[in-house]
mmCIF file of C-alpha atoms and ligand atoms in Angstrom:
data_model
loop_
_atom_site.group_PDB
_atom_site.id
_atom_site.type_symbol
_atom_site.label_atom_id
_atom_site.label_comp_id
_atom_site.label_asym_id
_atom_site.label_seq_id
_atom_site.Cartn_x
_atom_site.Cartn_y
_atom_site.Cartn_z
ATOM 1 C CA MET A 26 -0.030 -0.107 -0.011
ATOM 2 C CA ASP A 27 1.492 3.439 -1.025
ATOM 3 C CA VAL A 28 1.209 6.386 1.686
ATOM 4 C CA LEU A 29 -1.648 8.327 -0.032
ATOM 5 C CA THR A 30 -3.588 4.983 -0.356
ATOM 6 C CA ALA A 31 -3.193 4.457 3.562
ATOM 7 C CA ILE A 32 -4.165 8.001 4.059
ATOM 8 C CA GLN A 33 -7.111 7.926 2.005
ATOM 9 C CA SER A 34 -8.345 4.587 3.338
ATOM 10 C CA ARG A 35 -7.712 5.047 7.031
ATOM 11 C CA ARG A 36 -10.835 5.526 9.097
ATOM 12 C CA SER A 37 -11.411 6.036 12.895
ATOM 13 C CA ILE A 38 -12.497 2.588 14.074
ATOM 14 C CA ARG A 39 -14.665 2.595 17.013
ATOM 15 C CA LEU A 40 -15.673 -1.307 16.864
ATOM 16 C CA TYR A 41 -12.945 -4.002 17.465
ATOM 17 C CA SER A 42 -12.668 -7.570 17.246
ATOM 18 C CA ALA A 43 -11.030 -9.362 20.001
ATOM 19 C CA LYS A 44 -8.641 -11.220 17.659
ATOM 20 C CA PRO A 45 -5.056 -10.527 19.130
ATOM 21 C CA ILE A 46 -2.411 -8.433 17.339
ATOM 22 C CA GLU A 47 0.562 -10.251 16.056
ATOM 23 C CA GLU A 48 3.666 -9.045 17.772
ATOM 24 C CA ASP A 49 5.519 -8.258 14.668
ATOM 25 C CA LYS A 50 2.510 -6.137 13.436
ATOM 26 C CA LEU A 51 2.501 -4.283 16.782
ATOM 27 C CA ASN A 52 6.447 -3.791 16.412
ATOM 28 C CA LEU A 53 5.886 -2.224 13.010
ATOM 29 C CA VAL A 54 3.421 0.240 14.191
ATOM 30 C CA LEU A 55 5.688 1.078 16.964
ATOM 31 C CA GLU A 56 8.770 1.255 14.753
ATOM 32 C CA ALA A 57 6.869 4.011 12.754
ATOM 33 C CA ALA A 58 6.701 6.113 15.789
ATOM 34 C CA ARG A 59 10.479 5.362 16.484
ATOM 35 C CA ARG A 60 11.317 6.640 12.934
ATOM 36 C CA ALA A 61 9.218 9.711 12.884
ATOM 37 C CA PRO A 62 10.924 13.124 12.861
ATOM 38 C CA SER A 63 11.165 15.363 15.939
ATOM 39 C CA ALA A 64 12.532 18.775 16.648
ATOM 40 C CA ASN A 65 16.160 18.678 16.787
ATOM 41 C CA ASN A 66 15.726 14.954 16.651
ATOM 42 C CA ARG A 67 15.229 14.993 20.476
ATOM 43 C CA GLN A 68 12.667 12.049 20.328
ATOM 44 C CA SER A 69 11.387 13.200 23.988
ATOM 45 C CA TRP A 70 8.798 10.600 23.852
ATOM 46 C CA LYS A 71 7.532 7.452 25.421
ATOM 47 C CA PHE A 72 4.835 5.047 24.002
ATOM 48 C CA ILE A 73 2.948 2.989 26.533
ATOM 49 C CA VAL A 74 1.550 -0.196 25.040
ATOM 50 C CA VAL A 75 -1.454 -1.304 27.159
ATOM 51 C CA LYS A 76 -2.423 -4.894 26.840
ATOM 52 C CA ASP A 77 -3.737 -5.609 30.262
ATOM 53 C CA GLU A 78 -7.483 -5.896 30.156
ATOM 54 C CA ALA A 79 -8.479 -4.336 33.634
ATOM 55 C CA ILE A 80 -5.973 -1.347 32.928
ATOM 56 C CA ARG A 81 -7.697 -0.953 29.140
ATOM 57 C CA THR A 82 -11.097 -0.789 30.831
ATOM 58 C CA LYS A 83 -9.796 1.759 33.388
ATOM 59 C CA LEU A 84 -8.482 3.837 30.548
ATOM 60 C CA ALA A 85 -11.733 3.717 28.901
ATOM 61 C CA GLU A 86 -13.286 5.143 31.740
ATOM 62 C CA ALA A 87 -10.731 7.884 31.824
ATOM 63 C CA ALA A 88 -11.467 8.629 28.327
ATOM 64 C CA GLY A 89 -14.769 10.071 29.088
ATOM 65 C CA GLY A 90 -16.352 6.583 28.912
ATOM 66 C CA GLN A 91 -15.485 5.971 25.568
ATOM 67 C CA LEU A 92 -15.731 2.111 26.255
ATOM 68 C CA PHE A 93 -15.000 1.034 22.761
ATOM 69 C CA ILE A 94 -11.407 1.539 23.275
ATOM 70 C CA ALA A 95 -11.268 -1.427 25.866
ATOM 71 C CA HIS A 96 -12.505 -3.717 23.412
ATOM 72 C CA ALA A 97 -9.335 -3.365 21.452
ATOM 73 C CA PRO A 98 -6.443 -5.870 22.419
ATOM 74 C CA VAL A 99 -4.052 -2.935 22.823
ATOM 75 C CA ILE A 100 -4.153 0.767 23.793
ATOM 76 C CA LEU A 101 -1.339 3.068 22.788
ATOM 77 C CA VAL A 102 -0.723 6.002 24.976
ATOM 78 C CA ALA A 103 1.607 8.733 23.307
ATOM 79 C CA CYS A 104 3.464 10.811 25.900
ATOM 80 C CA GLY A 105 5.818 13.668 25.891
ATOM 81 C CA THR A 106 8.674 13.573 28.120
ATOM 82 C CA GLU A 107 10.062 17.102 27.732
ATOM 83 C CA PRO A 108 6.722 19.288 27.811
ATOM 84 C CA GLU A 109 8.318 22.428 28.838
ATOM 85 C CA SER A 110 10.306 23.224 25.609
ATOM 86 C CA ILE A 111 8.773 25.856 22.974
ATOM 87 C CA MET A 112 10.016 26.043 19.514
ATOM 88 C CA THR A 113 11.092 29.407 18.087
ATOM 89 C CA CYS A 114 7.820 29.462 16.115
ATOM 90 C CA GLY A 115 5.983 29.636 19.514
ATOM 91 C CA GLN A 116 4.499 26.002 19.417
ATOM 92 C CA TYR A 117 5.130 23.511 22.118
ATOM 93 C CA ARG A 118 7.766 20.982 20.729
ATOM 94 C CA TYR A 119 6.096 17.905 22.329
ATOM 95 C CA THR A 120 2.456 18.413 20.932
ATOM 96 C CA VAL A 121 3.957 18.651 17.507
ATOM 97 C CA ASP A 122 6.597 15.848 17.806
ATOM 98 C CA LEU A 123 3.852 13.519 19.610
ATOM 99 C CA SER A 124 1.372 14.305 16.802
ATOM 100 C CA VAL A 125 3.675 13.545 14.102
ATOM 101 C CA ALA A 126 4.651 9.996 15.835
ATOM 102 C CA THR A 127 0.897 9.178 16.507
ATOM 103 C CA ALA A 128 0.047 9.794 13.079
ATOM 104 C CA PHE A 129 2.728 7.759 11.569
ATOM 105 C CA MET A 130 1.611 5.095 13.756
ATOM 106 C CA LEU A 131 -1.839 5.387 12.591
ATOM 107 C CA LEU A 132 -0.680 4.918 9.135
ATOM 108 C CA GLU A 133 1.493 2.128 9.628
ATOM 109 C CA ALA A 134 -1.415 0.278 11.554
ATOM 110 C CA ARG A 135 -3.530 0.775 8.356
ATOM 111 C CA GLU A 136 -0.738 -0.646 6.351
ATOM 112 C CA GLN A 137 -1.054 -3.697 8.648
ATOM 113 C CA GLY A 138 -4.726 -4.039 8.387
ATOM 114 C CA LEU A 139 -5.406 -2.681 12.061
ATOM 115 C CA GLY A 140 -7.634 -0.108 13.116
ATOM 116 C CA THR A 141 -6.921 3.016 15.277
ATOM 117 C CA CYS A 142 -8.918 5.988 16.658
ATOM 118 C CA TRP A 143 -7.087 8.971 17.737
ATOM 119 C CA LEU A 144 -8.491 10.045 21.088
ATOM 120 C CA GLY A 145 -8.135 13.682 22.257
ATOM 121 C CA ARG A 146 -10.964 13.136 25.103
ATOM 122 C CA PHE A 147 -9.425 11.840 27.930
ATOM 123 C CA ASP A 148 -8.759 13.001 31.477
ATOM 124 C CA GLU A 149 -4.994 13.457 31.695
ATOM 125 C CA LYS A 150 -4.729 13.075 35.210
ATOM 126 C CA GLY A 151 -6.830 10.113 35.189
ATOM 127 C CA VAL A 152 -4.841 8.377 32.571
ATOM 128 C CA LYS A 153 -1.383 9.283 34.321
ATOM 129 C CA ASP A 154 -2.592 7.932 37.691
ATOM 130 C CA ILE A 155 -3.727 4.695 35.974
ATOM 131 C CA LEU A 156 -0.303 4.146 34.212
ATOM 132 C CA GLY A 157 1.925 5.711 36.857
ATOM 133 C CA ILE A 158 2.922 8.243 34.363
ATOM 134 C CA PRO A 159 5.421 10.933 35.989
ATOM 135 C CA GLU A 160 3.997 14.451 36.781
ATOM 136 C CA GLN A 161 6.095 16.316 34.438
ATOM 137 C CA VAL A 162 5.178 13.982 31.522
ATOM 138 C CA ARG A 163 2.386 14.757 29.402
ATOM 139 C CA VAL A 164 -0.017 12.612 27.715
ATOM 140 C CA VAL A 165 -0.873 13.885 24.320
ATOM 141 C CA ALA A 166 -2.848 11.199 22.358
ATOM 142 C CA ILE A 167 -4.473 7.783 22.891
ATOM 143 C CA THR A 168 -5.399 5.212 20.458
ATOM 144 C CA PRO A 169 -6.825 1.699 20.646
ATOM 145 C CA LEU A 170 -5.119 -0.627 18.247
ATOM 146 C CA GLY A 171 -6.655 -3.787 16.879
ATOM 147 C CA TYR A 172 -8.463 -5.731 14.043
ATOM 148 C CA PRO A 173 -11.347 -3.301 12.751
ATOM 149 C CA ALA A 174 -14.910 -4.954 13.303
ATOM 150 C CA GLU A 175 -16.593 -2.212 11.018
ATOM 151 C CA THR A 176 -15.899 -0.543 7.771
ATOM 152 C CA PRO A 177 -17.069 3.069 8.503
ATOM 153 C CA ASP A 178 -17.969 5.372 5.424
ATOM 154 C CA GLU A 179 -15.456 8.017 4.541
ATOM 155 C CA ARG A 180 -15.914 11.287 6.590
ATOM 156 C CA PRO A 181 -16.496 14.325 4.522
ATOM 157 C CA ARG A 182 -13.436 16.822 4.010
ATOM 158 C CA LYS A 183 -13.137 20.193 3.033
ATOM 159 C CA LYS A 184 -12.449 20.836 -0.699
ATOM 160 C CA LEU A 185 -8.683 21.547 -1.555
ATOM 161 C CA GLU A 186 -9.566 25.005 -2.954
ATOM 162 C CA ASP A 187 -11.064 25.951 0.389
ATOM 163 C CA ILE A 188 -8.109 25.080 2.574
ATOM 164 C CA VAL A 189 -5.277 25.820 0.121
ATOM 165 C CA CYS A 190 -4.037 29.537 -0.904
ATOM 166 C CA PHE A 191 -1.149 30.715 -2.760
ATOM 167 C CA ASP A 192 1.657 33.100 -2.328
ATOM 168 C CA ARG A 193 -0.449 34.742 0.536
ATOM 169 C CA TYR A 194 -3.117 34.015 2.983
ATOM 170 C CA GLN A 195 -6.557 34.372 1.515
HETATM 171 C C1 FMN B 26 -6.935 15.298 17.806
HETATM 172 C C2 FMN B 26 -7.893 14.484 17.676
HETATM 173 C C3 FMN B 26 -8.729 13.966 18.624
HETATM 174 C C4 FMN B 26 -9.876 13.215 18.499
HETATM 175 N N1 FMN B 26 -10.660 12.811 19.586
HETATM 176 C C5 FMN B 26 -11.554 11.766 19.438
HETATM 177 C C6 FMN B 26 -12.065 11.094 20.392
HETATM 178 O O1 FMN B 26 -11.875 11.557 21.595
HETATM 179 N N2 FMN B 26 -13.001 10.332 20.346
HETATM 180 C C7 FMN B 26 -13.375 9.674 19.072
HETATM 181 O O2 FMN B 26 -14.060 8.887 19.145
HETATM 182 N N3 FMN B 26 -12.780 10.176 17.964
HETATM 183 C C8 FMN B 26 -11.606 11.254 18.262
HETATM 184 N N4 FMN B 26 -11.035 11.663 17.058
HETATM 185 C C9 FMN B 26 -11.390 11.088 15.639
HETATM 186 C C10 FMN B 26 -12.192 12.133 14.960
HETATM 187 O O3 FMN B 26 -13.416 12.237 15.260
HETATM 188 C C11 FMN B 26 -12.099 11.747 13.312
HETATM 189 O O4 FMN B 26 -10.703 11.595 12.937
HETATM 190 C C12 FMN B 26 -12.757 12.580 12.438
HETATM 191 O O5 FMN B 26 -14.180 12.515 12.467
HETATM 192 C C13 FMN B 26 -12.596 12.246 10.939
HETATM 193 O O6 FMN B 26 -13.054 10.767 10.840
HETATM 194 P P1 FMN B 26 -11.955 9.719 10.307
HETATM 195 O O7 FMN B 26 -10.706 9.672 11.036
HETATM 196 O O8 FMN B 26 -12.577 8.509 10.229
HETATM 197 O O9 FMN B 26 -11.524 10.139 9.139
HETATM 198 C C14 FMN B 26 -10.030 12.514 17.044
HETATM 199 C C15 FMN B 26 -9.100 12.974 16.225
HETATM 200 C C16 FMN B 26 -8.196 13.925 16.195
HETATM 201 C C17 FMN B 26 -7.355 14.084 15.209
#
């Protein structure tokens, strides 16, 4: 599958099969995060792979009761380990770095026939307590990972001409 095909065919999956994920597939998804670019190549990140069912259920509760995530055999939690650093452009480095790495994981998961769903709705403190994440570390994104048990339709996207302009902002 080429990259654009993976991008075009990826969907947020909210219904998962209980089928376990092969370790080599899981490792390829994590490898995609490891290979992601980061500001100054600092790679100030940690990816927690949650397989334990009881912990998955607790995470689902901390994610505003989005219980579907507990049905996936794995939940990935993407953490920024140096959240204080701000780039010259004014953006926090860790939010950008972790978003890139998470996006790479979503696409590699698609390549492997696995489903994901980026979660931004979660109680960070609750998640940190459940997983023993140190106070100074920030949780940027969470996604379930597993074989899809649904094939959602494509969600609408704005037209290219509505979001792209040339030479100056219009
Ligand atoms: C930053 C971010 C946060 C999101 N948070 C949630 C979430 O908490 N729960 C959820 O079910 N989907 C969440 N989504 C998934 C979006 O709803 C989804 O990507 C969007 O509707 C487009 O659908 P698609 O991913 O199938 O193309 C999130 C996506 C992003 C990028």
